[in-house]
């Protein structure tokens, strides 16, 4: 029965993500990368079973509420006005409402609702603080931030894994659960080693005329 639930859930999630990605070019690939980073963080934390599966599904769907954001705001290349930013901040609530229509996705909906809360209570939509924020939402928040920093945006190039790590460490105890900084550090250091190896290989191939 549980295996059937996850099969149905994954199918529904694929449809929802496809609908969102058709509207928002930035979201294309973002949801799957955040889900992968979430999976890596959970592995570092030793979290498995049903809890890990629910968090992983929520990571795939964390931005689904952007379906309800107007195109002119969603696709705006420049800085958002305060009114536009307020509209963007509605997407966790919109996502929660969409997912809550399916009783089997209720737990996932709660994680989506709170993925923009901050450890210091300065996040949205409810301003939850510390451990009042659902654990899965705290993990997704770190994964979401890492992918955002490692991705190119219209107004800046991608950060390196080391620069991203510095930002995560600065945000520990403020934006992020401090217990998640260590796992994030290990993942980002692995990414930096991979990046360095690829750069060395590229230089070697260039010198070899390949």
PDB file of N, CA and C in Angstrom, residues 20-108:
ATOM      1  N   UNK A  20       4.812  23.672 -13.741  1.00  0.00           N
ATOM      2  CA  UNK A  20       5.554  24.834 -13.258  1.00  0.00           C
ATOM      3  C   UNK A  20       6.707  25.180 -14.185  1.00  0.00           C
ATOM      4  N   UNK A  21       7.464  24.174 -14.615  1.00  0.00           N
ATOM      5  CA  UNK A  21       8.631  24.429 -15.460  1.00  0.00           C
ATOM      6  C   UNK A  21       8.239  24.990 -16.824  1.00  0.00           C
ATOM      7  N   UNK A  22       7.025  24.702 -17.264  1.00  0.00           N
ATOM      8  CA  UNK A  22       6.550  25.260 -18.533  1.00  0.00           C
ATOM      9  C   UNK A  22       6.360  26.771 -18.430  1.00  0.00           C
ATOM     10  N   UNK A  23       6.174  27.263 -17.205  1.00  0.00           N
ATOM     11  CA  UNK A  23       5.941  28.693 -16.995  1.00  0.00           C
ATOM     12  C   UNK A  23       7.203  29.450 -16.603  1.00  0.00           C
ATOM     13  N   UNK A  24       8.079  28.800 -15.849  1.00  0.00           N
ATOM     14  CA  UNK A  24       9.211  29.515 -15.250  1.00  0.00           C
ATOM     15  C   UNK A  24      10.533  28.874 -15.668  1.00  0.00           C
ATOM     16  N   UNK A  25      11.286  29.513 -16.584  1.00  0.00           N
ATOM     17  CA  UNK A  25      12.553  28.937 -17.056  1.00  0.00           C
ATOM     18  C   UNK A  25      13.543  28.668 -15.925  1.00  0.00           C
ATOM     19  N   UNK A  26      13.598  29.544 -14.897  1.00  0.00           N
ATOM     20  CA  UNK A  26      14.553  29.344 -13.810  1.00  0.00           C
ATOM     21  C   UNK A  26      14.258  28.054 -13.053  1.00  0.00           C
ATOM     22  N   UNK A  27      12.976  27.749 -12.909  1.00  0.00           N
ATOM     23  CA  UNK A  27      12.592  26.564 -12.145  1.00  0.00           C
ATOM     24  C   UNK A  27      12.980  25.281 -12.855  1.00  0.00           C
ATOM     25  N   UNK A  28      13.226  25.356 -14.173  1.00  0.00           N
ATOM     26  CA  UNK A  28      13.571  24.164 -14.943  1.00  0.00           C
ATOM     27  C   UNK A  28      14.872  23.559 -14.403  1.00  0.00           C
ATOM     28  N   UNK A  29      14.788  22.428 -13.821  1.00  0.00           N
ATOM     29  CA  UNK A  29      15.955  21.772 -13.240  1.00  0.00           C
ATOM     30  C   UNK A  29      16.189  22.128 -11.786  1.00  0.00           C
ATOM     31  N   UNK A  30      15.673  23.290 -11.344  1.00  0.00           N
ATOM     32  CA  UNK A  30      15.908  23.725  -9.964  1.00  0.00           C
ATOM     33  C   UNK A  30      15.287  22.749  -8.971  1.00  0.00           C
ATOM     34  N   UNK A  31      14.050  22.345  -9.227  1.00  0.00           N
ATOM     35  CA  UNK A  31      13.361  21.459  -8.288  1.00  0.00           C
ATOM     36  C   UNK A  31      14.093  20.132  -8.124  1.00  0.00           C
ATOM     37  N   UNK A  32      14.557  19.552  -9.228  1.00  0.00           N
ATOM     38  CA  UNK A  32      15.257  18.267  -9.136  1.00  0.00           C
ATOM     39  C   UNK A  32      16.615  18.423  -8.455  1.00  0.00           C
ATOM     40  N   UNK A  33      17.288  19.567  -8.685  1.00  0.00           N
ATOM     41  CA  UNK A  33      18.581  19.786  -8.011  1.00  0.00           C
ATOM     42  C   UNK A  33      18.387  19.977  -6.508  1.00  0.00           C
ATOM     43  N   UNK A  34      17.357  20.721  -6.130  1.00  0.00           N
ATOM     44  CA  UNK A  34      17.074  20.910  -4.702  1.00  0.00           C
ATOM     45  C   UNK A  34      16.714  19.569  -4.063  1.00  0.00           C
ATOM     46  N   UNK A  35      15.960  18.753  -4.779  1.00  0.00           N
ATOM     47  CA  UNK A  35      15.617  17.432  -4.252  1.00  0.00           C
ATOM     48  C   UNK A  35      16.874  16.578  -4.066  1.00  0.00           C
ATOM     49  N   UNK A  36      17.815  16.648  -5.015  1.00  0.00           N
ATOM     50  CA  UNK A  36      19.056  15.879  -4.894  1.00  0.00           C
ATOM     51  C   UNK A  36      19.903  16.378  -3.730  1.00  0.00           C
ATOM     52  N   UNK A  37      20.016  17.694  -3.592  1.00  0.00           N
ATOM     53  CA  UNK A  37      20.769  18.253  -2.465  1.00  0.00           C
ATOM     54  C   UNK A  37      20.110  17.890  -1.136  1.00  0.00           C
ATOM     55  N   UNK A  38      18.787  17.897  -1.106  1.00  0.00           N
ATOM     56  CA  UNK A  38      18.056  17.484   0.092  1.00  0.00           C
ATOM     57  C   UNK A  38      18.372  16.031   0.428  1.00  0.00           C
ATOM     58  N   UNK A  39      18.383  15.181  -0.589  1.00  0.00           N
ATOM     59  CA  UNK A  39      18.720  13.770  -0.396  1.00  0.00           C
ATOM     60  C   UNK A  39      20.127  13.619   0.184  1.00  0.00           C
ATOM     61  N   UNK A  40      21.086  14.390  -0.329  1.00  0.00           N
ATOM     62  CA  UNK A  40      22.461  14.321   0.171  1.00  0.00           C
ATOM     63  C   UNK A  40      22.546  14.788   1.624  1.00  0.00           C
ATOM     64  N   UNK A  41      21.833  15.862   1.953  1.00  0.00           N
ATOM     65  CA  UNK A  41      21.821  16.354   3.335  1.00  0.00           C
ATOM     66  C   UNK A  41      21.226  15.304   4.272  1.00  0.00           C
ATOM     67  N   UNK A  42      20.142  14.670   3.858  1.00  0.00           N
ATOM     68  CA  UNK A  42      19.510  13.643   4.689  1.00  0.00           C
ATOM     69  C   UNK A  42      20.437  12.448   4.888  1.00  0.00           C
ATOM     70  N   UNK A  43      21.183  12.077   3.852  1.00  0.00           N
ATOM     71  CA  UNK A  43      22.158  10.991   3.989  1.00  0.00           C
ATOM     72  C   UNK A  43      23.237  11.362   4.999  1.00  0.00           C
ATOM     73  N   UNK A  44      23.715  12.607   4.933  1.00  0.00           N
ATOM     74  CA  UNK A  44      24.726  13.076   5.890  1.00  0.00           C
ATOM     75  C   UNK A  44      24.189  13.034   7.321  1.00  0.00           C
ATOM     76  N   UNK A  45      22.896  13.295   7.466  1.00  0.00           N
ATOM     77  CA  UNK A  45      22.263  13.338   8.786  1.00  0.00           C
ATOM     78  C   UNK A  45      21.811  11.963   9.268  1.00  0.00           C
ATOM     79  N   UNK A  46      21.894  10.963   8.389  1.00  0.00           N
ATOM     80  CA  UNK A  46      21.461   9.625   8.762  1.00  0.00           C
ATOM     81  C   UNK A  46      19.956   9.464   8.838  1.00  0.00           C
ATOM     82  N   UNK A  47      19.226  10.297   8.111  1.00  0.00           N
ATOM     83  CA  UNK A  47      17.759  10.234   8.101  1.00  0.00           C
ATOM     84  C   UNK A  47      17.313   9.378   6.922  1.00  0.00           C
ATOM     85  N   UNK A  48      16.476   8.398   7.187  1.00  0.00           N
ATOM     86  CA  UNK A  48      16.003   7.524   6.115  1.00  0.00           C
ATOM     87  C   UNK A  48      14.540   7.186   6.280  1.00  0.00           C
ATOM     88  N   UNK A  49      14.107   6.157   5.576  1.00  0.00           N
ATOM     89  CA  UNK A  49      12.742   5.674   5.708  1.00  0.00           C
ATOM     90  C   UNK A  49      11.694   6.638   5.198  1.00  0.00           C
ATOM     91  N   UNK A  50      10.517   6.536   5.788  1.00  0.00           N
ATOM     92  CA  UNK A  50       9.379   7.337   5.343  1.00  0.00           C
ATOM     93  C   UNK A  50       9.637   8.827   5.507  1.00  0.00           C
ATOM     94  N   UNK A  51      10.298   9.216   6.609  1.00  0.00           N
ATOM     95  CA  UNK A  51      10.567  10.640   6.830  1.00  0.00           C
ATOM     96  C   UNK A  51      11.394  11.219   5.689  1.00  0.00           C
ATOM     97  N   UNK A  52      12.448  10.506   5.299  1.00  0.00           N
ATOM     98  CA  UNK A  52      13.301  10.985   4.209  1.00  0.00           C
ATOM     99  C   UNK A  52      12.522  11.056   2.899  1.00  0.00           C
ATOM    100  N   UNK A  53      11.660  10.074   2.662  1.00  0.00           N
ATOM    101  CA  UNK A  53      10.876  10.059   1.421  1.00  0.00           C
ATOM    102  C   UNK A  53       9.933  11.260   1.354  1.00  0.00           C
ATOM    103  N   UNK A  54       9.267  11.572   2.453  1.00  0.00           N
ATOM    104  CA  UNK A  54       8.353  12.721   2.479  1.00  0.00           C
ATOM    105  C   UNK A  54       9.104  14.028   2.246  1.00  0.00           C
ATOM    106  N   UNK A  55      10.258  14.179   2.897  1.00  0.00           N
ATOM    107  CA  UNK A  55      11.047  15.404   2.733  1.00  0.00           C
ATOM    108  C   UNK A  55      11.546  15.523   1.298  1.00  0.00           C
ATOM    109  N   UNK A  56      11.968  14.403   0.728  1.00  0.00           N
ATOM    110  CA  UNK A  56      12.450  14.396  -0.653  1.00  0.00           C
ATOM    111  C   UNK A  56      11.338  14.806  -1.622  1.00  0.00           C
ATOM    112  N   UNK A  57      10.130  14.288  -1.417  1.00  0.00           N
ATOM    113  CA  UNK A  57       8.992  14.663  -2.260  1.00  0.00           C
ATOM    114  C   UNK A  57       8.664  16.144  -2.093  1.00  0.00           C
ATOM    115  N   UNK A  58       8.709  16.628  -0.855  1.00  0.00           N
ATOM    116  CA  UNK A  58       8.441  18.048  -0.605  1.00  0.00           C
ATOM    117  C   UNK A  58       9.479  18.932  -1.283  1.00  0.00           C
ATOM    118  N   UNK A  59      10.730  18.472  -1.307  1.00  0.00           N
ATOM    119  CA  UNK A  59      11.781  19.247  -1.979  1.00  0.00           C
ATOM    120  C   UNK A  59      11.481  19.387  -3.466  1.00  0.00           C
ATOM    121  N   UNK A  60      11.007  18.322  -4.085  1.00  0.00           N
ATOM    122  CA  UNK A  60      10.616  18.393  -5.498  1.00  0.00           C
ATOM    123  C   UNK A  60       9.539  19.450  -5.717  1.00  0.00           C
ATOM    124  N   UNK A  61       8.653  19.616  -4.718  1.00  0.00           N
ATOM    125  CA  UNK A  61       7.474  20.466  -4.876  1.00  0.00           C
ATOM    126  C   UNK A  61       7.582  21.812  -4.167  1.00  0.00           C
ATOM    127  N   UNK A  62       8.755  22.145  -3.642  1.00  0.00           N
ATOM    128  CA  UNK A  62       8.835  23.315  -2.765  1.00  0.00           C
ATOM    129  C   UNK A  62       8.394  24.610  -3.429  1.00  0.00           C
ATOM    130  N   UNK A  63       8.596  24.753  -4.738  1.00  0.00           N
ATOM    131  CA  UNK A  63       8.240  25.988  -5.444  1.00  0.00           C
ATOM    132  C   UNK A  63       6.953  25.876  -6.258  1.00  0.00           C
ATOM    133  N   UNK A  64       6.164  24.834  -6.020  1.00  0.00           N
ATOM    134  CA  UNK A  64       4.977  24.618  -6.849  1.00  0.00           C
ATOM    135  C   UNK A  64       3.997  25.788  -6.766  1.00  0.00           C
ATOM    136  N   UNK A  65       4.020  26.522  -5.665  1.00  0.00           N
ATOM    137  CA  UNK A  65       3.130  27.674  -5.510  1.00  0.00           C
ATOM    138  C   UNK A  65       3.403  28.795  -6.489  1.00  0.00           C
ATOM    139  N   UNK A  66       4.572  28.768  -7.146  1.00  0.00           N
ATOM    140  CA  UNK A  66       4.871  29.802  -8.142  1.00  0.00           C
ATOM    141  C   UNK A  66       3.947  29.704  -9.358  1.00  0.00           C
ATOM    142  N   UNK A  67       3.229  28.596  -9.473  1.00  0.00           N
ATOM    143  CA  UNK A  67       2.204  28.489 -10.513  1.00  0.00           C
ATOM    144  C   UNK A  67       1.195  29.632 -10.376  1.00  0.00           C
ATOM    145  N   UNK A  68       0.975  30.078  -9.146  1.00  0.00           N
ATOM    146  CA  UNK A  68      -0.009  31.129  -8.892  1.00  0.00           C
ATOM    147  C   UNK A  68       0.545  32.537  -8.908  1.00  0.00           C
ATOM    148  N   UNK A  69       1.815  32.716  -9.277  1.00  0.00           N
ATOM    149  CA  UNK A  69       2.431  34.046  -9.338  1.00  0.00           C
ATOM    150  C   UNK A  69       2.328  34.574 -10.767  1.00  0.00           C
ATOM    151  N   UNK A  70       1.916  35.840 -10.955  1.00  0.00           N
ATOM    152  CA  UNK A  70       1.776  36.390 -12.317  1.00  0.00           C
ATOM    153  C   UNK A  70       3.082  36.323 -13.107  1.00  0.00           C
ATOM    154  N   UNK A  71       2.969  36.066 -14.411  1.00  0.00           N
ATOM    155  CA  UNK A  71       4.139  35.939 -15.283  1.00  0.00           C
ATOM    156  C   UNK A  71       5.034  37.168 -15.247  1.00  0.00           C
ATOM    157  N   UNK A  72       4.432  38.362 -15.206  1.00  0.00           N
ATOM    158  CA  UNK A  72       5.238  39.585 -15.262  1.00  0.00           C
ATOM    159  C   UNK A  72       6.132  39.733 -14.038  1.00  0.00           C
ATOM    160  N   UNK A  73       5.768  39.104 -12.936  1.00  0.00           N
ATOM    161  CA  UNK A  73       6.615  39.100 -11.735  1.00  0.00           C
ATOM    162  C   UNK A  73       7.590  37.929 -11.796  1.00  0.00           C
ATOM    163  N   UNK A  74       7.080  36.774 -12.153  1.00  0.00           N
ATOM    164  CA  UNK A  74       7.896  35.555 -12.181  1.00  0.00           C
ATOM    165  C   UNK A  74       9.059  35.671 -13.158  1.00  0.00           C
ATOM    166  N   UNK A  75       8.849  36.361 -14.282  1.00  0.00           N
ATOM    167  CA  UNK A  75       9.861  36.447 -15.336  1.00  0.00           C
ATOM    168  C   UNK A  75      10.614  37.770 -15.340  1.00  0.00           C
ATOM    169  N   UNK A  76      10.370  38.629 -14.369  1.00  0.00           N
ATOM    170  CA  UNK A  76      11.022  39.934 -14.351  1.00  0.00           C
ATOM    171  C   UNK A  76      12.527  39.771 -14.150  1.00  0.00           C
ATOM    172  N   UNK A  77      13.368  40.295 -15.063  1.00  0.00           N
ATOM    173  CA  UNK A  77      14.817  40.101 -14.936  1.00  0.00           C
ATOM    174  C   UNK A  77      15.465  41.025 -13.908  1.00  0.00           C
ATOM    175  N   UNK A  78      14.857  42.176 -13.664  1.00  0.00           N
ATOM    176  CA  UNK A  78      15.449  43.155 -12.754  1.00  0.00           C
ATOM    177  C   UNK A  78      14.954  42.998 -11.323  1.00  0.00           C
ATOM    178  N   UNK A  79      15.279  43.989 -10.523  1.00  0.00           N
ATOM    179  CA  UNK A  79      14.912  43.968  -9.108  1.00  0.00           C
ATOM    180  C   UNK A  79      13.404  44.110  -8.940  1.00  0.00           C
ATOM    181  N   UNK A  80      12.850  43.351  -8.012  1.00  0.00           N
ATOM    182  CA  UNK A  80      11.416  43.410  -7.747  1.00  0.00           C
ATOM    183  C   UNK A  80      11.079  44.605  -6.866  1.00  0.00           C
ATOM    184  N   UNK A  81       9.914  45.186  -7.089  1.00  0.00           N
ATOM    185  CA  UNK A  81       9.414  46.240  -6.207  1.00  0.00           C
ATOM    186  C   UNK A  81       8.949  45.592  -4.900  1.00  0.00           C
ATOM    187  N   UNK A  82       8.768  46.385  -3.823  1.00  0.00           N
ATOM    188  CA  UNK A  82       8.250  45.802  -2.575  1.00  0.00           C
ATOM    189  C   UNK A  82       6.923  45.062  -2.770  1.00  0.00           C
ATOM    190  N   UNK A  83       6.041  45.608  -3.608  1.00  0.00           N
ATOM    191  CA  UNK A  83       4.747  44.956  -3.850  1.00  0.00           C
ATOM    192  C   UNK A  83       4.935  43.633  -4.590  1.00  0.00           C
ATOM    193  N   UNK A  84       5.860  43.620  -5.552  1.00  0.00           N
ATOM    194  CA  UNK A  84       6.128  42.387  -6.296  1.00  0.00           C
ATOM    195  C   UNK A  84       6.771  41.331  -5.399  1.00  0.00           C
ATOM    196  N   UNK A  85       7.677  41.776  -4.531  1.00  0.00           N
ATOM    197  CA  UNK A  85       8.321  40.843  -3.607  1.00  0.00           C
ATOM    198  C   UNK A  85       7.296  40.244  -2.646  1.00  0.00           C
ATOM    199  N   UNK A  86       6.346  41.070  -2.207  1.00  0.00           N
ATOM    200  CA  UNK A  86       5.285  40.564  -1.334  1.00  0.00           C
ATOM    201  C   UNK A  86       4.464  39.491  -2.048  1.00  0.00           C
ATOM    202  N   UNK A  87       4.259  39.687  -3.341  1.00  0.00           N
ATOM    203  CA  UNK A  87       3.511  38.699  -4.129  1.00  0.00           C
ATOM    204  C   UNK A  87       4.299  37.392  -4.241  1.00  0.00           C
ATOM    205  N   UNK A  88       5.604  37.494  -4.497  1.00  0.00           N
ATOM    206  CA  UNK A  88       6.461  36.298  -4.567  1.00  0.00           C
ATOM    207  C   UNK A  88       6.402  35.518  -3.254  1.00  0.00           C
ATOM    208  N   UNK A  89       6.355  36.245  -2.142  1.00  0.00           N
ATOM    209  CA  UNK A  89       6.342  35.598  -0.830  1.00  0.00           C
ATOM    210  C   UNK A  89       5.056  34.827  -0.551  1.00  0.00           C
ATOM    211  N   UNK A  90       4.092  34.961  -1.429  1.00  0.00           N
ATOM    212  CA  UNK A  90       2.852  34.197  -1.276  1.00  0.00           C
ATOM    213  C   UNK A  90       2.987  32.755  -1.770  1.00  0.00           C
ATOM    214  N   UNK A  91       4.083  32.452  -2.493  1.00  0.00           N
ATOM    215  CA  UNK A  91       4.125  31.139  -3.149  1.00  0.00           C
ATOM    216  C   UNK A  91       4.145  29.942  -2.195  1.00  0.00           C
ATOM    217  N   UNK A  92       4.726  30.034  -0.980  1.00  0.00           N
ATOM    218  CA  UNK A  92       4.609  28.871  -0.099  1.00  0.00           C
ATOM    219  C   UNK A  92       3.161  28.589   0.321  1.00  0.00           C
ATOM    220  N   UNK A  93       2.395  29.653   0.551  1.00  0.00           N
ATOM    221  CA  UNK A  93       0.989  29.483   0.942  1.00  0.00           C
ATOM    222  C   UNK A  93       0.180  28.921  -0.224  1.00  0.00           C
ATOM    223  N   UNK A  94       0.444  29.433  -1.432  1.00  0.00           N
ATOM    224  CA  UNK A  94      -0.250  28.916  -2.616  1.00  0.00           C
ATOM    225  C   UNK A  94       0.074  27.431  -2.801  1.00  0.00           C
ATOM    226  N   UNK A  95       1.355  27.086  -2.644  1.00  0.00           N
ATOM    227  CA  UNK A  95       1.754  25.685  -2.762  1.00  0.00           C
ATOM    228  C   UNK A  95       1.064  24.807  -1.736  1.00  0.00           C
ATOM    229  N   UNK A  96       0.983  25.308  -0.507  1.00  0.00           N
ATOM    230  CA  UNK A  96       0.298  24.571   0.561  1.00  0.00           C
ATOM    231  C   UNK A  96      -1.161  24.318   0.194  1.00  0.00           C
ATOM    232  N   UNK A  97      -1.818  25.348  -0.322  1.00  0.00           N
ATOM    233  CA  UNK A  97      -3.236  25.201  -0.678  1.00  0.00           C
ATOM    234  C   UNK A  97      -3.435  24.207  -1.818  1.00  0.00           C
ATOM    235  N   UNK A  98      -2.531  24.246  -2.802  1.00  0.00           N
ATOM    236  CA  UNK A  98      -2.632  23.301  -3.925  1.00  0.00           C
ATOM    237  C   UNK A  98      -2.497  21.863  -3.427  1.00  0.00           C
ATOM    238  N   UNK A  99      -1.460  21.616  -2.631  1.00  0.00           N
ATOM    239  CA  UNK A  99      -1.173  20.250  -2.189  1.00  0.00           C
ATOM    240  C   UNK A  99      -2.178  19.751  -1.163  1.00  0.00           C
ATOM    241  N   UNK A 100      -2.767  20.668  -0.398  1.00  0.00           N
ATOM    242  CA  UNK A 100      -3.718  20.272   0.643  1.00  0.00           C
ATOM    243  C   UNK A 100      -5.011  19.708   0.075  1.00  0.00           C
ATOM    244  N   UNK A 101      -5.235  19.904  -1.215  1.00  0.00           N
ATOM    245  CA  UNK A 101      -6.427  19.320  -1.835  1.00  0.00           C
ATOM    246  C   UNK A 101      -6.348  17.795  -1.849  1.00  0.00           C
ATOM    247  N   UNK A 102      -5.129  17.256  -1.760  1.00  0.00           N
ATOM    248  CA  UNK A 102      -4.950  15.797  -1.705  1.00  0.00           C
ATOM    249  C   UNK A 102      -4.598  15.413  -0.271  1.00  0.00           C
ATOM    250  N   UNK A 103      -5.496  14.762   0.461  1.00  0.00           N
ATOM    251  CA  UNK A 103      -5.210  14.403   1.857  1.00  0.00           C
ATOM    252  C   UNK A 103      -3.902  13.634   2.026  1.00  0.00           C
ATOM    253  N   UNK A 104      -3.536  12.811   1.036  1.00  0.00           N
ATOM    254  CA  UNK A 104      -2.307  12.020   1.145  1.00  0.00           C
ATOM    255  C   UNK A 104      -1.046  12.880   1.065  1.00  0.00           C
ATOM    256  N   UNK A 105      -1.187  14.134   0.602  1.00  0.00           N
ATOM    257  CA  UNK A 105      -0.033  15.032   0.482  1.00  0.00           C
ATOM    258  C   UNK A 105       0.007  16.081   1.591  1.00  0.00           C
ATOM    259  N   UNK A 106      -0.827  15.920   2.613  1.00  0.00           N
ATOM    260  CA  UNK A 106      -0.936  16.937   3.669  1.00  0.00           C
ATOM    261  C   UNK A 106       0.400  17.176   4.374  1.00  0.00           C
ATOM    262  N   UNK A 107       1.114  16.104   4.715  1.00  0.00           N
ATOM    263  CA  UNK A 107       2.404  16.275   5.401  1.00  0.00           C
ATOM    264  C   UNK A 107       3.406  16.995   4.505  1.00  0.00           C
ATOM    265  N   UNK A 108       3.387  16.667   3.230  1.00  0.00           N
ATOM    266  CA  UNK A 108       4.266  17.334   2.272  1.00  0.00           C
ATOM    267  C   UNK A 108       3.890  18.803   2.150  1.00  0.00           C
TER     268      UNK A 108
END
